[in-house]
Amino acid sequence: MEKKATRQAYGEALLELGERYPNVVVLDADLAKSTTSIKFAKAFPERFVECGVAEQSMMGTAAGLATAGKICYTGSFAIFATQRALEMVRNVIAYSNLNVKFCPTHAGITVGADGSSHQTVEDIALMRAIPNMRVVVPADYFEAKAAIKAVAEIEGPVFIRLGRLPVPLIFDEHYEFKLGRAVKLKEGKDVTIFAIGLMVGESLEAATTLAEEGIETEVIDVSTLKPLDTEVILGSAAKTHAVVTAEEHSIIGGLGSAIAECLSENLPTPMRRVGIKDRFGLSGAPEELLKHYGLTSEDIVREAKDLLQRD
Amino acid sequence: MDRKKLRQFLEEKARVLRWDIIKMTGEAGSGHPGGSLSAADIVAVLYFYHMRHRPDNPKWPDRDRFVLSKGHACPVLYAALAECGYFPREILWTLRKFNSILQGHPDMRKVPGVEISSGSLGLGLAAANGMALAGKMDGKDYRVYVMIGDGESQEGVVWEASMFAAHYKLDNLVAILDNNGLQIDGPVSQVMEIQPVVDKWRAFGWRVLEIDGHEVLDIADTLVEADKTRGQPTMIVAHTIKGKGVSFMENVVDFHGKAPTKEQMEEALKELSKQGPGAS
Ligand SMILES: Cc1ncc(C[n+]2csc(CCOP(=O)(O)OP(=O)(O)O)c2C)c(N)n1
């Protein structure tokens, strides 16, 4: 299966956005090569703003640019964009619903060897909790590219979480992203797996394994965590009565929490959360880390079977 | 020790560090050789000559502290700690691997001798302020040394901490700027100019000294001089070359966060071995 990192979509989508919208401005904080915004910097140097190693200043600058009618795209590593600059994002941008898009890369633990200081397990939780903020976690390169382009038409702050690890391609170039829409990738009646990011690919694999044991699994790429597609989520839970969530993020505050919040108020459903169990990251190869933190298709299979009391 | 011998000794130690930096990052297949090599002479003088520390007792309360604020350059710190005997040298070759104590960025809970976890830029000076302040509170005479990158100085918190150190007259604190002129996206002057850096730190209330960061005796003398400062913190602006010591890495932006390939590693190790004793 062909693989591509979602961060690759960033630079490529920016190139198209630069052509289409004369008011798109891209900012980066000394990581233009890593985030791939360098592509935009080369094509539209007059609309690329290098901010230096100063994420807080970058977010403040983006806010100011947005007040003058610019559509700002900011890049950095997810840890620094969402945490060093968190208060700027919250008070200066989100509070006033300014038109700034956050598309940080290197999210999750699959950054690998750089270790904990460069990994994020809590970025989605932080972004979800901010009023006005929309939160998107693309499953593959195509969904990432479509989302980055689509949100130019949406007024206000949007967070799109991108990764460094090449992950399997699930969609194709015709995929249409719609903010707030979850995408059903596989129909099933026994259990639903709600997944985001690279865990969507793992979930599809898990569904295949489960099918071999006669368990018909529904797989849904939640894609937008905020606003959440409650209709699709409740519809699937009403059918399967068994839910597993899968995310490369802490089980606190991310997809697992979002689904649990939605189900517990509307349709209490037995569920399991596959995710990082309240721990920091670690140096290692991405695959080793996914295994170590229990983020593989086998982990999903185990949780699903446990939930259905089968083994 | 006479000055000629001292110089030979320290240069030899710096070569050991450089050799280890290349071998570590080469074996790891990732990491940050450029900014590690630029800091090697300064770190060598601190650990093998200037600082008061006990490798057999890393938590000795009276030890001098070294904070590597530009945490990505940890290969140079790990190499120094291993050479001092904080942990066995073989561990160096596990850099950045799963289950290694040598994480991609320094982790104080894992590595004996690492004073504070770092890797997120800009935070080291503030932490060093806290260590220096604790020394004053407790009437201790240990000293705190902190290394900052020139690109790193673009972070606002560096200047908040700078103001703090002067305000609290932390004369037991010495900052060293590894002024190698390069960061990730290019030369510091093009990405976000930080000069005139000497004037800036002076204006913030610091005593500022300038050195060639690759002249070991110059480094040693200046550290002694810095320790004489009273009533204010000292900044040593060290003019350095990113990638120093390996000709094909010197002043090359891409070797910021790119490890040498196996062939480049062999070539670099050979070059370092030719520079004199120490490296092998
Ligand atoms: C808060 C934060 N933002 C961004 C980064 C990513 N980063 C790592 S090193 C670096 C450039 C640092 O340049 P400099 O301080 O000059 O380091 P040196 O050239 O001495 O290696 C950047 C942007 C980081 N580690 N921390």
Short mmCIF file of C-alpha atoms and ligand atoms in Angstrom, two decimals, chain A residues 29-31 52-55 76-77 80 84 117-118, chain B residues 32 34-36 38 70 72-73 105 119-122 148-155 178 180-184 188 242 256, ligand 1:
data_model
loop_
_atom_site.label_atom_id
_atom_site.label_comp_id
_atom_site.label_asym_id
_atom_site.label_seq_id
_atom_site.Cartn_x
_atom_site.Cartn_y
_atom_site.Cartn_z
CA ALA A 29 8.87 29.61 12.84
CA ASP A 30 12.22 28.34 11.55
CA LEU A 31 10.76 25.02 10.46
CA GLY A 52 12.26 32.88 13.56
CA VAL A 53 12.15 30.56 16.55
CA ALA A 54 9.31 32.56 18.08
CA GLU A 55 5.97 30.75 17.95
CA SER A 76 5.47 24.71 13.31
CA PHE A 77 5.71 21.43 15.18
CA PHE A 80 5.25 24.34 19.92
CA ARG A 84 4.33 27.40 23.58
CA SER A 117 9.99 17.22 24.03
CA HIS A 118 8.96 17.05 20.38
CA HIS B 32 21.90 17.34 15.44
CA GLY B 34 26.13 20.93 13.61
CA GLY B 35 25.24 22.69 16.84
CA SER B 36 26.89 19.95 18.88
CA SER B 38 30.09 24.23 17.49
CA LYS B 70 19.73 24.33 23.16
CA HIS B 72 19.05 19.43 20.47
CA ALA B 73 22.84 19.65 20.85
CA HIS B 105 16.66 15.59 23.79
CA GLY B 119 14.67 20.38 23.84
CA SER B 120 11.92 22.94 23.70
CA LEU B 121 13.94 26.06 22.98
CA GLY B 122 14.11 29.11 25.22
CA ILE B 148 21.91 29.24 24.60
CA GLY B 149 21.76 29.11 20.80
CA ASP B 150 21.70 32.24 18.66
CA GLY B 151 18.57 31.05 16.85
CA GLU B 152 17.14 30.10 20.19
CA SER B 153 17.52 33.71 21.36
CA GLN B 154 14.59 34.60 19.13
CA GLU B 155 12.28 33.07 21.73
CA ASP B 178 26.84 29.70 20.93
CA ASN B 180 27.39 30.11 15.24
CA GLY B 181 25.33 32.23 12.88
CA LEU B 182 23.08 29.46 11.55
CA GLN B 183 19.72 27.98 12.49
CA ILE B 184 17.36 25.66 10.53
CA VAL B 188 20.28 33.81 11.65
CA LYS B 242 28.53 25.39 13.16
CA HIS B 256 21.78 21.22 11.75
C1 LIG C 1 10.24 26.07 21.13
C2 LIG C 1 10.91 25.40 19.99
N1 LIG C 1 10.62 25.78 18.74
C3 LIG C 1 11.20 25.16 17.68
C4 LIG C 1 12.09 24.14 17.87
C5 LIG C 1 12.70 23.40 16.69
N2 LIG C 1 14.13 23.75 16.58
C6 LIG C 1 15.10 22.93 17.03
S1 LIG C 1 16.63 23.56 16.84
C7 LIG C 1 16.04 24.96 16.09
C8 LIG C 1 16.97 26.03 15.63
C9 LIG C 1 17.87 26.48 16.72
O1 LIG C 1 18.88 27.32 16.24
P1 LIG C 1 20.12 27.65 17.18
O2 LIG C 1 19.63 28.03 18.53
O3 LIG C 1 20.95 28.65 16.48
O4 LIG C 1 20.83 26.25 17.33
P2 LIG C 1 22.30 25.81 16.83
O5 LIG C 1 22.57 26.48 15.52
O6 LIG C 1 23.25 26.27 17.87
O7 LIG C 1 22.24 24.33 16.73
C10 LIG C 1 14.63 24.90 16.01
C11 LIG C 1 13.79 25.93 15.41
C12 LIG C 1 12.36 23.76 19.21
N3 LIG C 1 13.20 22.75 19.50
N4 LIG C 1 11.78 24.41 20.24
#
